[in-house]
Coordinates of C-alpha atoms and ligand atoms in Angstrom, one line a residue:
X1 CA 0.0 0.0 0.0
X2 CA 1.5 3.3 -1.1
X3 CA -0.2 6.2 0.6
X4 CA -1.4 4.8 3.9
X5 CA -1.9 1.5 5.7
X6 CA -5.3 0.0 6.3
X7 CA -5.3 -2.0 9.5
X8 CA -9.0 -2.5 10.0
X9 CA -11.6 -2.4 7.3
X10 CA -15.3 -3.0 6.8
X11 CA -16.6 -4.6 3.7
X12 CA -20.4 -4.4 3.2
X13 CA -21.7 -7.2 1.0
X14 CA -18.6 -9.1 2.1
X15 CA -20.3 -12.5 1.5
X16 CA -21.1 -11.7 -2.1
X17 CA -19.1 -12.5 -5.3
X18 CA -16.8 -9.4 -5.3
X19 CA -17.1 -8.8 -1.5
X20 CA -15.7 -12.2 -0.6
X21 CA -12.8 -11.8 -3.0
X22 CA -12.1 -8.4 -1.4
X23 CA -12.2 -9.8 2.1
X24 CA -9.8 -12.5 1.1
X25 CA -7.4 -10.0 -0.4
X26 CA -7.4 -7.7 2.6
X27 CA -6.7 -10.7 4.9
X28 CA -3.8 -11.6 2.7
X29 CA -2.5 -8.1 3.0
X30 CA -2.5 -8.4 6.8
X31 CA -5.7 -6.3 7.6
X32 CA -8.4 -7.1 10.1
X33 CA -11.6 -7.5 8.1
X34 CA -15.2 -7.0 9.2
X35 CA -17.7 -8.4 6.8
X36 CA -21.4 -7.3 7.0
X37 CA -23.9 -9.1 4.8
X38 CA -27.7 -9.8 5.0
X39 CA -27.2 -12.8 2.7
X40 CA -29.9 -11.7 0.3
X41 CA -27.7 -12.6 -2.6
X42 CA -24.5 -13.2 -0.7
X43 CA -23.7 -16.7 0.5
X44 CA -22.0 -18.1 3.6
X45 CA -20.2 -20.6 1.3
X46 CA -18.3 -17.7 -0.2
X47 CA -16.7 -16.9 3.1
X48 CA -16.6 -20.3 4.7
X49 CA -12.8 -20.6 4.3
X50 CA -12.4 -17.2 6.0
X51 CA -14.5 -17.8 9.1
X52 CA -11.8 -19.4 11.2
X53 CA -9.3 -16.7 10.5
X54 CA -8.4 -14.7 13.6
X55 CA -8.5 -11.3 11.7
X56 CA -11.9 -12.0 10.1
X57 CA -15.4 -11.5 11.5
X58 CA -18.8 -11.8 10.0
X59 CA -22.0 -10.0 11.0
X60 CA -25.4 -11.0 9.5
X61 CA -26.7 -7.5 9.0
X62 CA -28.8 -5.3 6.6
X63 CA -26.6 -2.3 6.0
X64 CA -29.6 -0.1 5.1
X65 CA -30.0 0.2 8.9
X66 CA -27.8 2.2 11.2
X67 CA -24.3 0.9 11.2
X68 CA -22.5 0.4 14.5
X69 CA -18.9 -0.7 14.7
X70 CA -16.9 -0.6 17.9
X71 CA -13.3 0.6 17.7
X72 CA -11.3 2.2 14.9
X73 CA -11.8 1.7 11.1
X74 CA -9.4 2.7 8.4
X75 CA -11.6 2.0 5.4
X76 CA -15.2 1.3 4.6
X77 CA -15.8 -0.5 1.2
X78 CA -19.5 -0.5 0.2
X79 CA -20.1 -3.5 -1.9
X80 CA -23.5 -4.6 -0.8
X81 CA -26.1 -4.8 -3.6
X82 CA -27.8 -7.4 -5.7
X83 CA -26.2 -6.8 -9.2
X84 CA -27.7 -9.3 -11.7
X85 CA -30.3 -8.1 -14.2
X86 CA -32.5 -10.9 -12.9
X87 CA -32.4 -9.3 -9.5
X88 CA -33.6 -6.0 -11.0
X89 CA -37.0 -7.5 -11.4
X90 CA -36.9 -9.7 -8.3
X91 CA -35.5 -7.3 -5.7
X92 CA -36.1 -3.7 -7.0
X93 CA -36.8 -2.1 -3.7
X94 CA -33.9 -3.8 -1.9
X95 CA -31.6 -2.6 -4.7
X96 CA -32.8 1.0 -4.4
X97 CA -32.5 0.9 -0.6
X98 CA -29.0 -0.5 -0.4
X99 CA -27.8 2.0 -3.1
X100 CA -29.3 4.9 -1.3
X101 CA -29.9 4.3 2.4
X102 CA -27.0 1.8 2.6
X103 CA -24.6 4.2 1.0
X104 CA -25.8 6.9 3.4
X105 CA -25.2 4.7 6.4
X106 CA -21.8 3.5 5.2
X107 CA -20.7 7.1 4.5
X108 CA -21.9 8.1 7.9
X109 CA -19.8 5.4 9.5
X110 CA -16.7 6.4 7.4
X111 CA -17.2 10.0 8.5
X112 CA -17.6 9.0 12.2
X113 CA -14.4 6.9 12.1
X114 CA -12.3 9.2 9.9
X115 CA -12.1 6.2 7.5
X116 CA -11.5 6.2 3.7
X117 CA -14.7 5.2 1.9
X118 CA -14.7 3.3 -1.4
X119 CA -18.0 3.0 -3.3
X120 CA -18.5 0.0 -5.7
X121 CA -20.2 1.9 -8.5
X122 CA -20.8 0.5 -12.0
X123 CA -20.7 0.8 -15.7
X124 CA -24.5 0.9 -15.4
X125 CA -24.1 4.6 -14.7
X126 CA -23.5 4.9 -18.5
X127 CA -26.8 3.1 -19.3
X128 CA -27.2 2.2 -22.9
X129 CA -24.2 4.3 -24.0
X130 CA -24.1 6.6 -27.0
X131 CA -20.3 6.7 -26.9
X132 CA -18.0 3.6 -27.1
X133 CA -15.7 3.0 -25.3
X134 CA -17.0 4.9 -22.2
X135 CA -14.6 7.4 -20.4
X136 CA -15.3 8.5 -16.9
X137 CA -16.3 11.9 -18.2
X138 CA -19.4 10.5 -20.1
X139 CA -22.6 11.2 -18.2
X140 CA -24.5 8.3 -19.5
X141 CA -27.8 7.4 -21.1
X142 CA -30.1 5.9 -18.5
X143 CA -33.8 5.2 -18.5
X144 CA -34.8 6.1 -14.9
X145 CA -38.1 4.4 -15.1
X146 CA -37.0 1.2 -16.9
X147 CA -36.4 -2.2 -15.3
X148 CA -32.7 -1.5 -15.0
X149 CA -33.3 2.0 -13.6
X150 CA -33.6 0.6 -10.1
X151 CA -29.9 -0.4 -10.2
X152 CA -28.6 2.3 -12.5
X153 CA -30.2 5.2 -10.6
X154 CA -29.4 3.7 -7.1
X155 CA -25.7 3.7 -8.1
X156 CA -25.9 7.1 -9.7
X157 CA -27.5 8.4 -6.4
X158 CA -24.8 6.6 -4.5
X159 CA -22.1 8.4 -6.5
X160 CA -23.8 11.8 -5.9
X161 CA -24.1 11.0 -2.1
X162 CA -20.5 10.0 -2.0
X163 CA -19.4 13.2 -3.6
X164 CA -21.6 15.2 -1.3
X165 CA -20.0 13.7 1.8
X166 CA -16.6 14.3 0.2
X167 CA -17.3 18.0 -0.6
X168 CA -19.5 18.9 2.3
X169 CA -18.1 16.8 5.1
X170 CA -14.5 16.3 3.8
X171 CA -14.8 12.5 3.9
X172 CA -11.9 10.8 2.0
X173 CA -13.7 8.9 -0.8
X174 CA -12.9 6.7 -3.8
X175 CA -15.4 5.7 -6.5
X176 CA -14.8 2.7 -8.8
X177 CA -17.0 2.0 -11.8
X178 CA -16.9 -1.7 -12.2
X179 CA -17.6 -3.3 -15.6
X180 CA -18.8 -6.9 -16.2
X181 CA -16.7 -9.1 -14.0
X182 CA -16.6 -12.9 -13.8
X183 CA -14.9 -15.7 -11.9
X184 CA -15.3 -18.3 -9.1
X185 CA -18.1 -17.6 -6.6
X186 CA -20.5 -16.0 -9.0
X187 CA -24.0 -17.3 -8.2
X188 CA -24.7 -20.4 -10.3
X189 CA -28.2 -19.3 -11.1
X190 CA -28.2 -15.5 -10.9
X191 CA -29.3 -15.2 -14.5
X192 CA -26.2 -13.4 -15.9
X193 CA -24.7 -14.4 -19.2
X194 CA -21.5 -16.2 -18.0
X195 CA -23.1 -18.3 -15.2
X196 CA -26.0 -19.2 -17.5
X197 CA -23.8 -20.2 -20.4
X198 CA -21.4 -22.2 -18.2
X199 CA -24.2 -24.1 -16.4
X200 CA -25.9 -24.7 -19.7
X201 CA -22.7 -25.9 -21.4
X202 CA -21.7 -28.2 -18.5
X203 CA -25.2 -29.8 -18.4
X204 CA -25.4 -30.2 -22.2
X205 CA -28.4 -27.8 -22.4
X206 CA -28.7 -25.2 -25.2
X207 CA -27.0 -21.8 -24.6
X208 CA -29.6 -19.0 -24.4
X209 CA -28.3 -16.0 -26.2
X210 CA -30.6 -13.0 -25.8
X211 CA -31.4 -11.0 -29.0
X212 CA -29.2 -11.8 -32.0
X213 CA -26.1 -11.9 -29.7
X214 CA -24.6 -8.9 -31.4
X215 CA -24.7 -6.7 -28.2
X216 CA -21.3 -6.4 -26.7
X217 CA -19.7 -6.5 -23.2
X218 CA -16.2 -6.4 -21.9
X219 CA -15.5 -9.1 -19.3
X220 CA -12.8 -8.8 -16.7
X221 CA -11.5 -11.6 -14.6
X222 CA -12.2 -11.1 -10.9
X223 CA -8.5 -11.2 -9.7
X224 CA -7.7 -8.3 -12.1
X225 CA -10.6 -6.3 -10.8
X226 CA -9.6 -6.8 -7.1
X227 CA -6.1 -5.7 -7.9
X228 CA -7.5 -2.5 -9.5
X229 CA -9.7 -1.8 -6.5
X230 CA -6.8 -2.4 -4.1
X231 CA -4.7 0.1 -6.1
X232 CA -7.4 2.7 -6.3
X233 CA -8.0 2.5 -2.5
X234 CA -4.3 3.1 -1.9
X235 CA -4.1 6.0 -4.4
X236 CA -4.8 9.6 -4.0
X237 CA -7.4 9.7 -6.8
X238 CA -11.0 10.2 -5.8
X239 CA -12.5 8.9 -9.1
X240 CA -14.8 7.9 -10.5
X241 CA -12.4 5.4 -12.1
X242 CA -13.3 2.7 -14.6
X243 CA -11.9 -0.7 -13.8
X244 CA -12.6 -3.3 -16.4
X245 CA -11.3 -5.2 -19.4
X246 CA -11.2 -3.1 -22.6
X247 CA -11.4 -6.3 -24.7
X248 CA -14.9 -6.0 -26.1
X249 CA -16.8 -9.0 -27.5
X250 CA -20.3 -9.9 -28.7
X251 CA -22.4 -12.2 -26.6
X252 CA -22.5 -14.7 -29.4
X253 CA -18.7 -14.7 -29.3
X254 CA -18.8 -15.3 -25.6
X255 CA -21.3 -18.2 -26.0
X256 CA -18.9 -19.8 -28.5
X257 CA -15.9 -19.2 -26.3
X258 CA -17.7 -21.0 -23.4
X259 CA -18.6 -23.9 -25.6
X260 CA -14.9 -24.2 -26.6
X261 CA -13.6 -24.0 -23.0
X262 CA -16.2 -26.5 -21.8
X263 CA -15.6 -28.8 -24.8
X264 CA -19.4 -28.8 -25.1
X265 CA -21.5 -29.6 -28.2
X266 CA -24.6 -27.7 -26.9
X267 CA -26.5 -25.7 -29.5
X268 CA -27.0 -22.0 -29.3
X269 CA -30.6 -20.8 -29.2
X270 CA -31.9 -17.2 -29.4
X271 CA -34.3 -15.7 -26.9
X272 CA -35.9 -12.2 -26.6
X273 CA -33.7 -9.3 -25.6
X274 CA -34.6 -7.8 -22.2
X275 CA -35.8 -4.2 -22.2
X276 CA -33.1 -1.5 -22.1
X277 CA -30.3 -4.1 -22.6
X278 CA -27.3 -2.0 -23.4
X279 CA -26.1 -2.5 -27.0
X280 CA -22.4 -1.9 -26.3
X281 CA -20.2 -1.7 -23.2
X282 CA -16.5 -1.1 -23.1
X283 CA -14.4 0.7 -20.6
X284 CA -11.9 3.4 -21.5
X285 CA -9.2 2.6 -19.0
X286 CA -6.7 5.4 -19.9
X287 CA -7.2 6.9 -16.4
X288 CA -6.5 3.6 -14.5
X289 CA -3.4 3.0 -16.7
X290 CA -2.1 6.5 -16.0
X291 CA -2.9 6.8 -12.3
X292 CA -2.7 3.2 -11.0
X293 CA -0.5 1.7 -13.7
X294 CA -3.3 -0.9 -13.9
X295 CA -4.6 -3.0 -16.7
X296 CA -6.0 -6.5 -16.9
X297 CA -3.4 -9.4 -16.9
X298 CA -5.7 -12.4 -17.3
X299 CA -6.9 -13.1 -20.8
X300 CA -10.7 -13.8 -21.1
X301 CA -10.0 -17.4 -22.2
X302 CA -7.8 -18.1 -19.2
X303 CA -10.3 -16.6 -16.9
X304 CA -13.1 -18.7 -18.5
X305 CA -11.0 -21.9 -18.0
X306 CA -10.6 -21.1 -14.3
X307 CA -14.2 -20.2 -13.9
X308 CA -15.4 -23.3 -15.8
X309 CA -13.4 -25.5 -13.4
X310 CA -15.0 -23.8 -10.4
X311 CA -18.5 -24.1 -11.9
X312 CA -18.0 -27.8 -12.7
X313 CA -17.1 -28.5 -9.1
X314 CA -19.8 -26.2 -7.6
X315 CA -22.5 -27.8 -9.8
X316 CA -21.6 -31.3 -8.9
X317 CA -21.6 -30.3 -5.2
X318 CA -25.0 -28.7 -5.6
X319 CA -26.2 -31.9 -7.3
X320 CA -25.1 -33.9 -4.3
X321 CA -26.7 -31.6 -1.8
X322 CA -29.7 -33.0 0.1
Ligands
UDP1 N1 -27.6 -12.6 -21.9 C1 -27.7 -13.6 -22.8 N2 -28.1 -14.9 -22.3 C2 -28.3 -15.1 -21.0 C3 -28.1 -14.1 -20.1 C4 -27.7 -12.8 -20.6 O1 -27.5 -13.5 -24.0 O2 -28.7 -16.3 -20.7 C5 -27.1 -11.3 -22.4 C6 -27.9 -10.1 -21.9 O3 -29.0 -9.8 -22.6 C7 -26.8 -9.0 -22.0 C8 -25.5 -9.8 -21.9 O4 -25.8 -11.1 -22.0 O5 -26.9 -8.5 -23.3 C9 -24.8 -9.6 -20.5 O6 -25.8 -9.9 -19.6 P1 -25.5 -10.0 -18.0 O7 -26.8 -10.4 -17.4 O8 -24.4 -10.9 -17.8 O9 -25.0 -8.6 -17.6 P2 -25.3 -7.0 -18.0 O10 -24.1 -6.6 -18.6 O11 -26.5 -7.0 -19.0 O12 -25.6 -6.3 -16.7

């Protein structure tokens, strides 16, 4: 860590996909880690290996309520939120609450403790973008009343709240805009493209590509994302900062890549495109390169191989569960 050392940190949503990887990284760096999660979409399985660690503690808690932590804190990382498009229809109010009330509570805690605050924001702030790739200076093209609006607007509000606490209260803040990320510990059935395609390929079922599959995304392996977040937290740059893989591909290409990695002969079938589904998504990472000397190291295909191995194991374990 360059600028300052983080001895004791809180990760909200610490039992989620990204949160659990973050907890693991902070423990490896020698920090004491407090993990809060209400397990709405997070899972105890994700943090099971960490529970016995002497510097790790877990609290089953809904962070939209007042946050109380005894003792000092050096950083608060706000990662709690359902994040799959399937959740946008299933959990709209919870998403709006954790992005707004949860961010407010987490900022209040950071202010009280004099801790650095890092907000997990998202490329969804750019909506269905009219510029590609998207630099941080782009304000976005979001439908506030659409199905995705609950997530997009909650995160945009969270960014506004974070900047208000920074400007008005002098809280030391960082904002990361996270693009599509994949890797071990994604929920098997959260409805996102990579988990869906992997499960379908492993089970020999058809891969469901939405629309004609020409829409693009840019997929970053989780280890690279965590490295970028770690560097941003230790930097003196407030952000927002894009962290993602600039390698853009169509969803049809992704489906084919997964068939190849899985050695699967499943067919590809086409299904309706969900409303407001962004047509393109690609981060401009000039800023991350300049300020953090960061760029992804793991090629998509390598990341898919690692993720496929984890999914195979997780699916077979799920199959054996009572
Ligand atoms: N998608 C798909 N098949 C699926 C699930 C998703 O073709 O079974 C598409 C989805 O319509 C979108 C892209 O894959 O265009 C990425 O979707 P995902 O849910 O992973 O994340 P998003 O980037 O849309 O938040």
